XYZ file of C-alpha atoms in Angstrom:
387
model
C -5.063 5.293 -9.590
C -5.346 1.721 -10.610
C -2.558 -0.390 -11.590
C -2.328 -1.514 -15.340
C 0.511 -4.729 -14.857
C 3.109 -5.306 -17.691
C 4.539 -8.830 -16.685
C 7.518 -9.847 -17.790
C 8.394 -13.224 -17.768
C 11.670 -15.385 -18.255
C 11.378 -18.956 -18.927
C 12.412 -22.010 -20.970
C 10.682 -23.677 -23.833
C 10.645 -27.233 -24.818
C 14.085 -27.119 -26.137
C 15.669 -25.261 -22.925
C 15.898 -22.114 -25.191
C 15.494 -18.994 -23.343
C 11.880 -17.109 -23.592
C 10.582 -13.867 -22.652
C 6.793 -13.667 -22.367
C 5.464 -10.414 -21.859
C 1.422 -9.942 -20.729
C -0.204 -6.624 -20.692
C -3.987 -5.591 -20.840
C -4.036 -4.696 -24.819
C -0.832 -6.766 -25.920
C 1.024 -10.176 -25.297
C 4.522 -11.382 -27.106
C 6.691 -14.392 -26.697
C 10.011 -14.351 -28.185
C 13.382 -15.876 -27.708
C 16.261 -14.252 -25.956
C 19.943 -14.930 -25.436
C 21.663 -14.868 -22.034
C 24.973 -13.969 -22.018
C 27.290 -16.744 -20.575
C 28.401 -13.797 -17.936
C 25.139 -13.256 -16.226
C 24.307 -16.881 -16.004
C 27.461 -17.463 -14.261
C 26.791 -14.612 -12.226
C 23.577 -16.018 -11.028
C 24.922 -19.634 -10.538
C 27.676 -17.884 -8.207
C 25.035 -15.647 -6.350
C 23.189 -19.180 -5.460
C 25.441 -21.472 -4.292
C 28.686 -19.319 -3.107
C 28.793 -18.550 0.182
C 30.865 -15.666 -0.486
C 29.349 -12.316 -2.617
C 30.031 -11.966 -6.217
C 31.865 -9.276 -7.625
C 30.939 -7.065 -10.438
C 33.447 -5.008 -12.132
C 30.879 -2.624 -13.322
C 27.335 -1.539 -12.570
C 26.795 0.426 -15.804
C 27.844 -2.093 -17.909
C 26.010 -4.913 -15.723
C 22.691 -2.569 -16.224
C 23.457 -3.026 -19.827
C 23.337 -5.803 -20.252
C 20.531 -7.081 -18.390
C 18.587 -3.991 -20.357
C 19.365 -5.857 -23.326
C 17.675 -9.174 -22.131
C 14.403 -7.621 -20.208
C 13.810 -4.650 -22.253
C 15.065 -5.321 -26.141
C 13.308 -2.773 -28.638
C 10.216 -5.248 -28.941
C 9.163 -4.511 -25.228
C 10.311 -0.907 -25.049
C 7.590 -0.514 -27.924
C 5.235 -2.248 -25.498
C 6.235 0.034 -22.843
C 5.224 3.196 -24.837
C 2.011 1.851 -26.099
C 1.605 0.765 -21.998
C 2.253 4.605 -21.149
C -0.186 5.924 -23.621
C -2.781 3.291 -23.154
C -2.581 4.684 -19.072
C -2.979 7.860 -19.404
C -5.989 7.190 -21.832
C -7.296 4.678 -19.061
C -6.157 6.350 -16.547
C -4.211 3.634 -15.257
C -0.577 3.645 -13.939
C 2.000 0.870 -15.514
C 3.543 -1.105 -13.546
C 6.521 -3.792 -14.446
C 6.281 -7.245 -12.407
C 8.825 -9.602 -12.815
C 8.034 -13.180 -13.044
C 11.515 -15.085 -13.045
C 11.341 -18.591 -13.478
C 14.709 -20.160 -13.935
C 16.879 -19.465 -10.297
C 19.905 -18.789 -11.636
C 18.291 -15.510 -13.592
C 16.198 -14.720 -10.342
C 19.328 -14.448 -8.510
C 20.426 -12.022 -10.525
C 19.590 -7.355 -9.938
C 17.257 -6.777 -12.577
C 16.725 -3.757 -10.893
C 19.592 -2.506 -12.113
C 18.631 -2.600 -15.705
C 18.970 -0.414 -18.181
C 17.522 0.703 -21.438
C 20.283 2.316 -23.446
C 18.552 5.263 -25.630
C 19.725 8.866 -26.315
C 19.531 9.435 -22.084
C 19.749 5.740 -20.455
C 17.009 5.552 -18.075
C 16.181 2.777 -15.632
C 12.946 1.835 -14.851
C 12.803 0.868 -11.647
C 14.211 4.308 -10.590
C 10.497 6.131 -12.256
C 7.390 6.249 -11.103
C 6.080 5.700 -14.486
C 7.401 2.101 -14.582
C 7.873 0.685 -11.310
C 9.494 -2.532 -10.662
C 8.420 -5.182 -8.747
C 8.911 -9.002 -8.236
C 6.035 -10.948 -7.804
C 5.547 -13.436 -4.302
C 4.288 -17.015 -5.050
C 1.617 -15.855 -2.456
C -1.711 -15.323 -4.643
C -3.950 -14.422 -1.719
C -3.661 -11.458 0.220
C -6.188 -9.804 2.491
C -6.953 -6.159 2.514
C -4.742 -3.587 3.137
C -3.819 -3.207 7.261
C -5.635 -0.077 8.853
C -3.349 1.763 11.297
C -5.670 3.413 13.790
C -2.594 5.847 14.884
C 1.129 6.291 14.300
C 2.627 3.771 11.766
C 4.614 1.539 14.092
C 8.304 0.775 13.025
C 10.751 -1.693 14.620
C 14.251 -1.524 13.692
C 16.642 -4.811 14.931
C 19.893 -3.966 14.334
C 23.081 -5.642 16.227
C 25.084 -3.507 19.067
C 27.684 -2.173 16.568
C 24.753 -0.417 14.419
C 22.827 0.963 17.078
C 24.625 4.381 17.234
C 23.928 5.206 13.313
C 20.762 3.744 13.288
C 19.760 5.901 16.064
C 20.054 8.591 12.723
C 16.633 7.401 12.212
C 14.722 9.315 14.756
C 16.266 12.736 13.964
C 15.435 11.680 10.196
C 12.063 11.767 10.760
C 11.812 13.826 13.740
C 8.720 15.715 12.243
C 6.335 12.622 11.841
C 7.179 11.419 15.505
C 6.392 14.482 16.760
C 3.130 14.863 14.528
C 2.362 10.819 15.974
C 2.190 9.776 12.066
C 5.248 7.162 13.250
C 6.893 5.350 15.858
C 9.966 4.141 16.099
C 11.303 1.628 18.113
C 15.105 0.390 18.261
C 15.952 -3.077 19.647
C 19.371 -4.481 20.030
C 19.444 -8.146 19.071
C 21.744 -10.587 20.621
C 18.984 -13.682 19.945
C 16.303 -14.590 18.254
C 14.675 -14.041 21.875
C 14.787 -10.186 21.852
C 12.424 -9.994 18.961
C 10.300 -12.285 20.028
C 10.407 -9.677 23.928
C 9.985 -6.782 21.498
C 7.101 -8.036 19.792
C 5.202 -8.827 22.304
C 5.380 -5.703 24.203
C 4.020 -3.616 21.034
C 2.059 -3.767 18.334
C 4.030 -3.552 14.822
C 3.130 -2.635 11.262
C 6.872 -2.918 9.815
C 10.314 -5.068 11.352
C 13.480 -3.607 9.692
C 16.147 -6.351 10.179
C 20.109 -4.716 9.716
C 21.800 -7.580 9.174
C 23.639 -10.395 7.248
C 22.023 -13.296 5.624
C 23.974 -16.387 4.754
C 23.685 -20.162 3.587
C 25.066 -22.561 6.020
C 26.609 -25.688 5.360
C 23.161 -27.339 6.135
C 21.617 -25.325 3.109
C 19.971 -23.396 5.619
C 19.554 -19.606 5.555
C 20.339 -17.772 8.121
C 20.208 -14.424 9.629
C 23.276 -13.056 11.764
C 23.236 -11.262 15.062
C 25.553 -12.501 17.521
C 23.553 -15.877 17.633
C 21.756 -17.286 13.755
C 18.628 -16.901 12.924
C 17.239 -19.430 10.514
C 14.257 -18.820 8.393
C 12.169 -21.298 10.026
C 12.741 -19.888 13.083
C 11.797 -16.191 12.019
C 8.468 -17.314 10.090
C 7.224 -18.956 13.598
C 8.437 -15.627 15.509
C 6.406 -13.134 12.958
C 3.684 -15.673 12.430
C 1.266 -14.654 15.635
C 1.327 -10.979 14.439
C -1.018 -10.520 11.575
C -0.269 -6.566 11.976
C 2.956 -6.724 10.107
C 2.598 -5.719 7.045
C 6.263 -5.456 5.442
C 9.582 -6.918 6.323
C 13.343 -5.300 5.522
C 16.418 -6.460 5.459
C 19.378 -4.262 5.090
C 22.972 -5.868 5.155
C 25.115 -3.445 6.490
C 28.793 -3.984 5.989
C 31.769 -1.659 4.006
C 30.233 -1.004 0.820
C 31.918 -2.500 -1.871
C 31.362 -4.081 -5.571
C 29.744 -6.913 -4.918
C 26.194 -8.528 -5.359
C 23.954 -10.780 -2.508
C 21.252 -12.755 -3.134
C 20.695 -14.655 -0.025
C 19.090 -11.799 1.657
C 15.957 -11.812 -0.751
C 15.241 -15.092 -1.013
C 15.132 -14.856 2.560
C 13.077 -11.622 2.722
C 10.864 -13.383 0.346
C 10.265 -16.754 1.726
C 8.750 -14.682 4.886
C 5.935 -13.328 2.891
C 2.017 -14.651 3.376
C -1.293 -13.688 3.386
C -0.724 -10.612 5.574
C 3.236 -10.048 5.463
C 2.812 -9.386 2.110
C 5.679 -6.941 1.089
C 9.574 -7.278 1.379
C 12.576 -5.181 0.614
C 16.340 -6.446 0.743
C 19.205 -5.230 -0.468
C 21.216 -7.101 -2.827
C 24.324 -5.662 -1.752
C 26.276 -4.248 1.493
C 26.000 -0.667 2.765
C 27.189 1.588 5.053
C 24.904 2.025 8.147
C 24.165 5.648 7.508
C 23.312 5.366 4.071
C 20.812 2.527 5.012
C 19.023 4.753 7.847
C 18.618 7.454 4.858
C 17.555 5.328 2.141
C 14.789 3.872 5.048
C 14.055 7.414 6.122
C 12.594 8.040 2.527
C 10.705 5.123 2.132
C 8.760 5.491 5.300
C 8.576 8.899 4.816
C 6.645 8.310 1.713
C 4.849 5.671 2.876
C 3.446 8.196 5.571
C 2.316 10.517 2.994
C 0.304 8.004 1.261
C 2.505 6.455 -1.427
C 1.896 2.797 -2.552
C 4.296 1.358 -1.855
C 5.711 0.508 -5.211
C 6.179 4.208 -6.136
C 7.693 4.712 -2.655
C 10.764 2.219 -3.570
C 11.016 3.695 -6.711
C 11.283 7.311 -4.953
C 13.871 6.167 -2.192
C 15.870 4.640 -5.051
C 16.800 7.764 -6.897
C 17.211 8.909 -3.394
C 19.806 6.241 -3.139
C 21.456 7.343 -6.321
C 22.014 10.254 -5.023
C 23.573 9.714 -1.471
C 26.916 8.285 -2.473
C 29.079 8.165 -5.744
C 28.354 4.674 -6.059
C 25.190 3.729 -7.834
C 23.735 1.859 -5.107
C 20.095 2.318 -6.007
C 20.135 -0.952 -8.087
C 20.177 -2.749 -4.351
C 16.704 -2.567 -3.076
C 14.247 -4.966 -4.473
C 10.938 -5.222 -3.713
C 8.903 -8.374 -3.845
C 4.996 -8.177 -3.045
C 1.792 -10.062 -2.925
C -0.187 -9.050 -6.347
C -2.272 -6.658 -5.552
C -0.634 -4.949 -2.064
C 0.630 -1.993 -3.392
C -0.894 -0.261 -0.623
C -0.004 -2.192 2.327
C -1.177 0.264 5.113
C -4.351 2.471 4.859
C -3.245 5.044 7.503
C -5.688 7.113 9.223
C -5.405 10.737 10.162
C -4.905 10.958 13.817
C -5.177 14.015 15.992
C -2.100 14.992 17.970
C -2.626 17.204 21.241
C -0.947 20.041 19.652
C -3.832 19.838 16.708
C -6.432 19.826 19.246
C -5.117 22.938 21.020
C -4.857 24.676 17.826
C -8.568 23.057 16.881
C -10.121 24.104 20.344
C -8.411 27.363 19.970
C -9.818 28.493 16.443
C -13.651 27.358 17.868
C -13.332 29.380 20.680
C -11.624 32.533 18.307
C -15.209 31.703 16.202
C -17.464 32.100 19.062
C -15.531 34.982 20.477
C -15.684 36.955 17.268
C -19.122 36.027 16.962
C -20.427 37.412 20.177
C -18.203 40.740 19.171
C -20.325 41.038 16.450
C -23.847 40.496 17.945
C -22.706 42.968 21.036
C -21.436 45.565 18.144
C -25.049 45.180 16.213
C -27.353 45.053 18.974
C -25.380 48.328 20.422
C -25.738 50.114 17.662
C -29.416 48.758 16.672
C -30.295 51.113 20.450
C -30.318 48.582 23.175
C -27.963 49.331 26.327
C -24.854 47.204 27.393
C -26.613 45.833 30.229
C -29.545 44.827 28.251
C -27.510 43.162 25.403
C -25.133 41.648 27.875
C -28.099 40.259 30.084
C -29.567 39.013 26.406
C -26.692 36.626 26.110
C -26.740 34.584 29.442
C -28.612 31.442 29.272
């Protein structure tokens, strides 16, 4: 199904008033909006502190940002988007355009639109949310000619939980639909080992991302990893479709935005999708939250509506609402990164070369049973089917 895009916009007019613009295919609007003091400082913090921001509540935080990306103007828009899909036979999806940093910074994932039952949309498939890369030129989706190919770089402590991974999705190894391989990084050196000795589609990176005094971000194994760095290691390999990053760390009430900006500053013509979390997790609860995004990207799922699956997954794993974390930037236009092709395991072929032979079998029962009982002898027919 074709995409239909709602774009929503935040920006500054002439008088560095805050505007909304919203662009759809049968309906545009521009109209001012006010920022609450608390979310701008928010985002300011997010940028330049080196430490994470705490939020004293998620529910009220999805409030409010509800109020500034979806007051009643747009969720009018948003109906008249659902009904104008399902006429078209288009699905809707929300891309966020954020132009002033300290609003980028900030989980509009998390918002909420308060009616009789407070729904999120970035948690349906009806409205899934996406941020939009700077990249404008993408090239067509990978094919994977076999198993979807998975590398995982997590640090020595992580290894053991992440290891959860392969019994998640135990059933697709053994089918060949995925494989999954688990490196322990010390340096930037062991990717760059890893890489070359196999091809990869996706590179899940379990780790911290700061800002050093330099301005620089970083990624943190036991040595740093700056961004420069990583864009020169993943640049040779034009079969990586989509980048992670998971922080893992005690979960706790606080926000991140260093790992997305990160995530998304690795993006080009063929890494076109990221996901980072905008917050710390346990281990295990990152290993299922990946589990069910790959898992759905396996069965064919842009990946869009795959987030927005493994998000109410999310909400579901732990009391906390953690499902406001994930956020998924793109190339316009990638939602399906991978066109996967069906490939034959040996187990299918057995089964395959056994039903043939149970065809031809049953066949020659028949033509012995006819021609027996049409009058000719057993030798005769018997003789009759020898080439």
């Amino acid at each position: 199904m074709r995409v239909m895009p709602l774009q929503l916009s935040i920006g500054t007019d002439e008088h560095d008033a805050y505007v909304l613009y919203v662009f759809c295919a049968f309906k545009n609007l521009v109209m001012p909006i006010d920022v609450p003091d608390r979310l701008l400082d928010m985002g300011t913090r997010l940028l330049e502190s080196p430490q994470p921001v705490f939020y004293d509540d998620p529910h009220e935080l999805g409030r409010e940002l509800g109020a500034v990306l979806y007051p009643p103007e747009v969720q009018d828009i948003l109906s008249e988007a659902a009904n104008h899909g399902l006429r078209t036979k288009q699905r809707v999806q929300i891309q966020l355009q954020i132009a002033v940093p300290a609003l980028a910074a900030l989980p509009w994932e998390w918002a909420t639109i308060q009616t009789p039952q407070p729904w999120a949309p970035a948690r349906t498939d009806e409205f899934p949310v996406v941020r939009h890369s700077a990249v404008t030129s993408p090239q067509r989706a990978i094919v994977v000619d076999g198993p979807l190919r998975l590398m995982v770089c997590v640090s020595d402590a992580d290894v053991d939980a992440l290891q959860l991974l392969t019994s998640l999705l135990s059933v697709e190894i053994a089918q060949q639909r995925i494989t999954i391989d688990i490196v322990v990084v010390s340096h930037s050196t062991d990717i760059e080992v890893a890489l070359r000795r196999n091809p990869v589609h996706i590179i899940h990176f379990v780790a911290t991302v700061t800002l050093d005094p330099e301005q620089v971000l970083t990624m943190h194994y036991d040595d740093a990893i700056d961004i420069d760095e990583l864009q020169d290691i993943l640049a040779p390999y034009p079969t990586i479709g989509m980048v992670v990053i998971t922080p893992t760390g005690p979960q706790s009430a606080q926000l991140l935005a260093f790992p997305q900006i990160y995530a998304a500053l690795l993006l080009n013509t063929t890494l076109v999708t990221a996901i980072a979390f905008g917050g710390f997790c346990r281990a295990e609860v990152i290993t299922r939250y990946a589990a069910t995004c790959y898992n759905a990207i396996l069965d064919g799922r842009p990946i869009d509506l795959a987030v927005s699956h493994a998000r109410r997954v999310l909400g579901n794993i732990d009391i906390d609402p953690l499902w406001g974390y994930p956020q998924l930037r793109m190339v316009p236009g990638s939602e399906q990164v991978f066109v996967l092709t069906t490939t034959q395991t040996k187990a299918d072929w057995i089964r395959s070369a056994g039903l043939v032979i149970s065809v031809v079998f049953l066949l020659m029962i028949v033509t012995l049973v006819g021609r027996f009982l049409g009058g000719q002898s057993l030798p005769h027919i018997f003789k009759s089917l020898l080439p």
